[in-house]
Coordinates of C-alpha atoms in Angstrom, one line a residue:
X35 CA 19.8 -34.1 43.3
X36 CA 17.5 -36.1 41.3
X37 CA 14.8 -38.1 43.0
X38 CA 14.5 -41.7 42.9
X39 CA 11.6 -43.3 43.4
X40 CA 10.4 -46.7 43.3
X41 CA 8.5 -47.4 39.9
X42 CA 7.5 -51.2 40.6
X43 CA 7.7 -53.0 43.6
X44 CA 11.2 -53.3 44.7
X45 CA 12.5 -51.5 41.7
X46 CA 14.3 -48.4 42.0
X47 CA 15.0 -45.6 39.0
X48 CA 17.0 -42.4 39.1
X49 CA 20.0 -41.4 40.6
X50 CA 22.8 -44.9 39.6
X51 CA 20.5 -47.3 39.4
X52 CA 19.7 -48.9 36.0
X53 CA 17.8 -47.6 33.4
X54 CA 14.4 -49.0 33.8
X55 CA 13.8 -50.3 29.9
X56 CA 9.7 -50.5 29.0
X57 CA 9.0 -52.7 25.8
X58 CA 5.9 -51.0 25.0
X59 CA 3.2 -53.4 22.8
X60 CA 0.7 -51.0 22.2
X61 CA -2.0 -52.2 20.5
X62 CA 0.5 -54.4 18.7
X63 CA -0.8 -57.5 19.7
X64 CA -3.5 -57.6 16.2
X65 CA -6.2 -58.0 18.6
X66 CA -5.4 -61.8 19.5
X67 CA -4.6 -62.2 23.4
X68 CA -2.1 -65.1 22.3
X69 CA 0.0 -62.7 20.7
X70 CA -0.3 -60.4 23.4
X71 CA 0.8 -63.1 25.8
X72 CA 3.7 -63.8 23.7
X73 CA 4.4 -60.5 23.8
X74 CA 4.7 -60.2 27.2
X75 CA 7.2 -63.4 27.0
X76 CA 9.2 -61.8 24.3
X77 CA 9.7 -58.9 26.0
X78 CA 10.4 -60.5 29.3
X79 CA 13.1 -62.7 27.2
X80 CA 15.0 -59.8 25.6
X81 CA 15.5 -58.4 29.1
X82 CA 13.2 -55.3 29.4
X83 CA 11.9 -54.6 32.5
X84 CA 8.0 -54.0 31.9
X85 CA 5.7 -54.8 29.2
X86 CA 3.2 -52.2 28.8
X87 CA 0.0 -52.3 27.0
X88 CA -2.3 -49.5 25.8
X89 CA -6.2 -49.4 27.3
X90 CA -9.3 -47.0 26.0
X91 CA -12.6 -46.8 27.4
X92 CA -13.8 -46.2 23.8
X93 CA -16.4 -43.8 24.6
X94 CA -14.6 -41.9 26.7
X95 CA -11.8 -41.4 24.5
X96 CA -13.6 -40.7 21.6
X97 CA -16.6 -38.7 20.6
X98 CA -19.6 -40.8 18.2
X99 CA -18.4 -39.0 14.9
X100 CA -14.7 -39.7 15.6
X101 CA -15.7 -43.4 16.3
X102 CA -18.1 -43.2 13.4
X103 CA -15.1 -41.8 10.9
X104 CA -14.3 -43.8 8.0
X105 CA -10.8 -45.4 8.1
X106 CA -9.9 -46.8 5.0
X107 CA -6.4 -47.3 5.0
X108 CA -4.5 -50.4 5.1
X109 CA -3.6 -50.7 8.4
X110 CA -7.8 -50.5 9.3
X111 CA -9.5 -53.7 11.5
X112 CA -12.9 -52.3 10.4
X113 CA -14.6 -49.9 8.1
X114 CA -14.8 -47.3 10.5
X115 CA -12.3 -45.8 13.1
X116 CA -14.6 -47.4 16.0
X117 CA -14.7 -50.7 14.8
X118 CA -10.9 -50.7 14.1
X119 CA -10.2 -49.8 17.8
X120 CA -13.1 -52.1 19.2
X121 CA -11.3 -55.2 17.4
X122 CA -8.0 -53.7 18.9
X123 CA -9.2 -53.4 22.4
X124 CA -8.9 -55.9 25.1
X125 CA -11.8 -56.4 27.7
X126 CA -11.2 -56.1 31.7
X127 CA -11.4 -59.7 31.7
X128 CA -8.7 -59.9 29.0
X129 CA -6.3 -57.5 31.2
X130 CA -7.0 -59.5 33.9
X131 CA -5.5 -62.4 32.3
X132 CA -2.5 -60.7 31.0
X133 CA -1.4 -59.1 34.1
X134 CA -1.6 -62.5 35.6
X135 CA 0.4 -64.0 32.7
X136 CA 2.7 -61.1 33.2
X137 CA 3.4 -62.1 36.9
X138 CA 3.8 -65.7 35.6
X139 CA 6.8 -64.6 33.1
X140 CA 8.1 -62.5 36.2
X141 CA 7.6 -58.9 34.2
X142 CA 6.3 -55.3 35.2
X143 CA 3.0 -55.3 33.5
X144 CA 1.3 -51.5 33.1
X145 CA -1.0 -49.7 30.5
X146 CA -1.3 -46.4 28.9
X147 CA -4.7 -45.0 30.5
X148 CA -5.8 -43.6 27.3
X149 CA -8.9 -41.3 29.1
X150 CA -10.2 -41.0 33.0
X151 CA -12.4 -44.2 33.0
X152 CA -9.3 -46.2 31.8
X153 CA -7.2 -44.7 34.6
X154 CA -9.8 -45.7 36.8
X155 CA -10.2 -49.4 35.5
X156 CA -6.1 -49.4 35.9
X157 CA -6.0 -48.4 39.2
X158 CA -8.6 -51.2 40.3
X159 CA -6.2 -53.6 38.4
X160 CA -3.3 -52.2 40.9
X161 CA -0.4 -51.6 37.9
X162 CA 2.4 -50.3 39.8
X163 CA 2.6 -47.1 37.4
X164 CA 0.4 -45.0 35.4
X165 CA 1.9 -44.4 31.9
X166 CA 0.6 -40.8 30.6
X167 CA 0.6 -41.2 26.4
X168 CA 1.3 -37.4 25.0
X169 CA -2.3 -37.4 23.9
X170 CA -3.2 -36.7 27.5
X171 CA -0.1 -34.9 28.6
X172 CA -1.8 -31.0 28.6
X173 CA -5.3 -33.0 29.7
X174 CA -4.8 -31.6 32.9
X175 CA -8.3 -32.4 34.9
X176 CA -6.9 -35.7 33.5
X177 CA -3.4 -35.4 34.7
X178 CA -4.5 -34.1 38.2
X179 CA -6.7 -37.1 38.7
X180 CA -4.1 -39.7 37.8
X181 CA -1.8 -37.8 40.1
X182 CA -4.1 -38.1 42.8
X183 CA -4.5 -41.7 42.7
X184 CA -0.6 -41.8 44.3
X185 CA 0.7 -44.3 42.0
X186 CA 4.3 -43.4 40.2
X187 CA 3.7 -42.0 36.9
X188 CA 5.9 -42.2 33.5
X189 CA 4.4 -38.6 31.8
X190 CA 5.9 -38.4 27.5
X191 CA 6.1 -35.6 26.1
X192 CA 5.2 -35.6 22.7
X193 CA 3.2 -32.4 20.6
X194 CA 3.8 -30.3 24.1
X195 CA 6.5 -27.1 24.5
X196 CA 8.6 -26.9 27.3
X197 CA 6.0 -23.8 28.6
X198 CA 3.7 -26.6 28.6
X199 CA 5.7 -29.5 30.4
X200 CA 6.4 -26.3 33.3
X201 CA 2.8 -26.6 34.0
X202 CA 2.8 -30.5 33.6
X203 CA 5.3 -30.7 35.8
X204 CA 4.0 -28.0 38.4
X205 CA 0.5 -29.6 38.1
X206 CA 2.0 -33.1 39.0
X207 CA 4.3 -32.6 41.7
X208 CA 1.6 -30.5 43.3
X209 CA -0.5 -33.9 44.0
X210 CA 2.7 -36.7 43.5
X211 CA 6.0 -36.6 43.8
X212 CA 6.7 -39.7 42.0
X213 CA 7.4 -39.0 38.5
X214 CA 9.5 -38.7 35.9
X215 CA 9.4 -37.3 32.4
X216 CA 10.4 -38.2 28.8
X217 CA 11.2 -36.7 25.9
X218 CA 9.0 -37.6 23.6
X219 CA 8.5 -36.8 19.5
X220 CA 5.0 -38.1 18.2
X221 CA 6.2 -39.4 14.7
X222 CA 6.0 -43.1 13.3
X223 CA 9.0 -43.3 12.3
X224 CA 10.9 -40.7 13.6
X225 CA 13.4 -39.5 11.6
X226 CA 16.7 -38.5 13.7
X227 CA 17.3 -35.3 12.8
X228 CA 13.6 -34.8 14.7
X229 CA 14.2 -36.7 17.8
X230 CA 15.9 -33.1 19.7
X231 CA 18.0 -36.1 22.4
X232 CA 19.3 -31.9 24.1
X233 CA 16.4 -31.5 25.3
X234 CA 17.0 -34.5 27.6
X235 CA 19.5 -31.9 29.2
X236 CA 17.4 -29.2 29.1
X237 CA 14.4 -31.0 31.1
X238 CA 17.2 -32.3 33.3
X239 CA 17.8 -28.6 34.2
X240 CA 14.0 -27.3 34.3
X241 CA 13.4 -30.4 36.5
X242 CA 16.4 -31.7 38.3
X243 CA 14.5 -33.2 41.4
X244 CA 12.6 -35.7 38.8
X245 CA 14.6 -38.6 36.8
X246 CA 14.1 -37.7 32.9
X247 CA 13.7 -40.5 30.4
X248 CA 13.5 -41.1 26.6
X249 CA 10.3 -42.5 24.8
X250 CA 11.3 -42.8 21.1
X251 CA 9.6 -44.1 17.5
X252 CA 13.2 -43.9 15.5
X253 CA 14.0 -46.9 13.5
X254 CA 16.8 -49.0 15.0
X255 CA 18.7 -48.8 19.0
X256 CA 21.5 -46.3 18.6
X257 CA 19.6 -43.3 19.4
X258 CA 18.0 -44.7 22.6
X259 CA 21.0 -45.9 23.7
X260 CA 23.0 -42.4 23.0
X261 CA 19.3 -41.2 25.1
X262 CA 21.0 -43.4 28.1
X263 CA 24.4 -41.7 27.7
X264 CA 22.4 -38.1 27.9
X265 CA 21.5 -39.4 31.5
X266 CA 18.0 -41.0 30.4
X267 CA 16.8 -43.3 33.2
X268 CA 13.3 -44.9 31.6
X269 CA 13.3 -45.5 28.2
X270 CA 10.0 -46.6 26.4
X271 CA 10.4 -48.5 22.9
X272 CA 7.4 -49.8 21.0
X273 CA 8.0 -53.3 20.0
X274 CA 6.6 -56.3 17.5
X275 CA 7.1 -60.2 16.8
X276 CA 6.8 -58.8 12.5
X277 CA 7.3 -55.5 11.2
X278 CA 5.7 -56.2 8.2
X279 CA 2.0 -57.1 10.3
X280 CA -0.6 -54.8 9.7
X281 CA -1.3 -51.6 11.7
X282 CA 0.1 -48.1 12.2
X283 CA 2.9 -48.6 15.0
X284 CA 4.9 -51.8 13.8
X285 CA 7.2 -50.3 11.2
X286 CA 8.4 -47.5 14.3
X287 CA 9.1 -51.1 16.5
X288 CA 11.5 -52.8 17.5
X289 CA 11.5 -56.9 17.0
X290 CA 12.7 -59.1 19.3
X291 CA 16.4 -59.1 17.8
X292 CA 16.6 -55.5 18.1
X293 CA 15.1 -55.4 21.5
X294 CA 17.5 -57.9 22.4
X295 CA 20.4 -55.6 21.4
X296 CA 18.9 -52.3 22.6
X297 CA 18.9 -53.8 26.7
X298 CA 22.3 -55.4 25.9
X299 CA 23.7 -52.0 24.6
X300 CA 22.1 -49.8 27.4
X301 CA 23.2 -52.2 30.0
X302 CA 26.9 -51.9 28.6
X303 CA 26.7 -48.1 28.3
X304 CA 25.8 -48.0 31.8
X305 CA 28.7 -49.7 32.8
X306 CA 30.7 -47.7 31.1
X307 CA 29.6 -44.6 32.1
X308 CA 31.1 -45.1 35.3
X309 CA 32.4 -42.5 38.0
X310 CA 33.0 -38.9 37.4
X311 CA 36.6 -39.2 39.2
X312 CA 39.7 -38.9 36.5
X313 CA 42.3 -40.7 37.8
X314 CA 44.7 -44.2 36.8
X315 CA 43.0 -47.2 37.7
X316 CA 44.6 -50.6 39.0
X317 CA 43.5 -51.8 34.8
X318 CA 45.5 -49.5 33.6
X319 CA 48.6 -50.5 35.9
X320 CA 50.2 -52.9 33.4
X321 CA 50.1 -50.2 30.4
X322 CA 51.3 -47.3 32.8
X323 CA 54.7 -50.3 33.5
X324 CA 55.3 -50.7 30.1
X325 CA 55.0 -47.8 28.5
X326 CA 54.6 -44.6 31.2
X327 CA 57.5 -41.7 31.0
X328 CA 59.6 -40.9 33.4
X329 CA 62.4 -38.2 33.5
X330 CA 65.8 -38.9 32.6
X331 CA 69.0 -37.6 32.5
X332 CA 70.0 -35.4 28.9
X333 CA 73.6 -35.5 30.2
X334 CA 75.6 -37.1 32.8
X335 CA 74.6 -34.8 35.9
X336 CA 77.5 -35.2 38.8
X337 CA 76.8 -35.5 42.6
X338 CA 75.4 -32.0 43.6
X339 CA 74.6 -30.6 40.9
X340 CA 72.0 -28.1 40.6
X341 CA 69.3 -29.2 38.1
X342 CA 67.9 -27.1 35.1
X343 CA 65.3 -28.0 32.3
X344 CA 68.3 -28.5 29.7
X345 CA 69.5 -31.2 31.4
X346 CA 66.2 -33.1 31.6
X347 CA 64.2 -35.3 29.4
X348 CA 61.3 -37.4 29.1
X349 CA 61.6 -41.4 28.1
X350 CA 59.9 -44.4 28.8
X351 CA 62.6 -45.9 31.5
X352 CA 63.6 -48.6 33.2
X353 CA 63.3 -47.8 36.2
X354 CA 60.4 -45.8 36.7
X355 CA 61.5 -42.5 37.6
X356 CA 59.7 -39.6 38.3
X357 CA 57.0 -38.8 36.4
X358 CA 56.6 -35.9 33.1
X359 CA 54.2 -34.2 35.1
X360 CA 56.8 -33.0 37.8
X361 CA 59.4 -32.2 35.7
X362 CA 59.2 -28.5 36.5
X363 CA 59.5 -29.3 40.4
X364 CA 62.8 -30.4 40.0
X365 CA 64.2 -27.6 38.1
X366 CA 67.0 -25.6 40.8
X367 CA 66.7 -28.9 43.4
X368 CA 70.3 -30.9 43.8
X369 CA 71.2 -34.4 43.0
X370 CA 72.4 -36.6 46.0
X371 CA 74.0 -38.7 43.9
X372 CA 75.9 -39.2 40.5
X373 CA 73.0 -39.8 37.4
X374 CA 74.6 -41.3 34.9
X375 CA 73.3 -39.8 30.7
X376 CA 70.0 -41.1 29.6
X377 CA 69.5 -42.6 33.1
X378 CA 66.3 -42.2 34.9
X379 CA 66.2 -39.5 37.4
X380 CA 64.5 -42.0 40.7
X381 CA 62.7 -39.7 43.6
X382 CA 65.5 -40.8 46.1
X383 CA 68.3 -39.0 44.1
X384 CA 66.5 -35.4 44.3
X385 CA 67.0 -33.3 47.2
X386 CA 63.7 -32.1 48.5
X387 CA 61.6 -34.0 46.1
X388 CA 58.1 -34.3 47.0
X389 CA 58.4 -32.3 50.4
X390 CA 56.4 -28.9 50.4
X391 CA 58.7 -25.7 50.7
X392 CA 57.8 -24.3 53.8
X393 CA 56.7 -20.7 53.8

């Protein structure tokens, strides 16, 4: 049976209830807490259910010569790689202000932890789930001490083997049972024949007491919405106002059009997923009048007569008369009454019909 849990305060995932949808804005904000907060609205609009941020403790994440590293490239907020991310990163003070905007807007508001100490400053600010990035997901003195804190946990899976998300998995549940998993390829874009949506099924069998989940970087919405088919119950998009901004993650988002379309398509394909019982229902009632079979009479078939397959056939018929399925039970059963050729053959006319042959 797979655990539910509630991720945010009076919101359920696994088992039927919805797919909980996380617009993920990254560091896609350029810096500029505006942005961010329209963000937040965006996502809020477009119907996802959190907005989710990513926070670094820079010095914790990094070591001096990684911060120290030229970065050149076009997408770069500085000449180095520290001053890029410094001009990226929001202050506690900043988060502060977001969350509260966040509970303004009436969204989930959470963060990546991106090392220990940000783990710590998100716990003060009370987020109602950690979010594990794969960067951290085999940092497992870092994984044990989020799962200590007790707070739900989304964990992706990106860069990791399934010998790898065993011990993820054993080392989390050991401390929280609240948690779920997602697959997870660390690409931007990612290019479908890469995104591996079976392994969805195959976590779903390693883990089958934890809901699963989808976290993907693919250009467009179908493949996160065929992720929610597969049975994904989170599913983690990154997400922009402008594609063509700088910085590395915007051509891998979604804007707000697409975002729109993704939580209108999952919401649709959850309704039509359904129950797993097969039989007519009351919709189908007119179609099954108009146009369902029934058995009728090949020949004119007098009062008493003995029934065999060569005088029976199948027709739509007016009345309804008993249905192709049971055409074999009426093979060596009487008529009670004349049936007239190409007449349907009612219940009421068949000796026996329906009745179980006692032993």
């Amino acid at each position: 049976m797979t655990l539910k849990f509630e991720l945010g305060p009076g919101r359920m995932i696994g088992g039927s209830n919805p797919c909980f949808i996380i617009a993920e804005i990254g560091q896609n904000h350029q810096g500029d807490i505006e942005i961010a907060k329209k963000m937040i609205k965006m996502a809020k609009d477009c119907g996802a259910d959190c907005a989710k941020f990513q926070k670094s403790e820079l010095e914790y994440k990094f070591n001096k010569r990684a911060l120290e590293r030229p970065y050149t490239s076009k997408q770069s907020w500085g000449k180095t790689y520290g001053e890029h991310k410094r001009h990226l990163e929001f202050s506690h003070t900043q988060y502060v202000e977001l969350q509260n905007y966040a509970k303004e807007v009436g969204i989930f508001f959470t963060a990546s932890g991106m090392d220990e100490m940000a783990v710590e400053f998100l716990h003060e600010l009370d987020v109602p789930f950690f979010k594990v990035g794969s960067g951290d997901t085999n940092n497992f003195p870092y994984l044990e001490k989020t799962a200590k804190k007790g707070r739900p946990m989304v964990i992706s899976s990106g860069m990791q083997s399934m010998e790898t998300m065993r011990r993820v998995y054993q080392t989390v549940k050991k401390h929280n049972q609240n948690f779920c998993i997602l697959q997870c390829t660390s690409a931007y874009p990612l290019e479908a024949e890469d995104v591996n949506l079976r392994v969805i099924a195959e976590y779903q069998k390693e883990f089958p007491d934890i809901p699963i989940g989808y976290s993907g970087h693919e250009s467009g919405v179908h493949i996160s919405v065929a992720a929610v088919a597969l049975g994904a119950k989170v599913i983690e998009r990154h997400v922009t106002l402008d594609k063509s901004w700088k910085g590395s993650d915007h051509e891998a988002s979604l804007e707000p059009s697409e975002l729109t379309e993704l939580v209108k398509a999952i919401r649709l394909v959850e309704r039509s997923l359904g129950t797993s019982i097969k039989q007519m229902l009351p919709c189908e009632k007119p179609c099954h009048d108009k146009l369902g079979k029934s058995v009728v009479a090949k020949v004119a078939i007098p009062k008493g007569t003995v029934l065999s397959m060569d005088m029976l056939g199948v027709k739509v018929g007016e009345p309804k008369g008993v249905p192709p399925e049971d055409i074999y039970q009426l093979v060596g059963k009487s008529v009670t009454e004349d049936v007239e050729e190409d007449e349907s053959i009612t219940p009421d006319v068949v000796e026996s019909y329906g009745k179980k042959i006692k032993c």
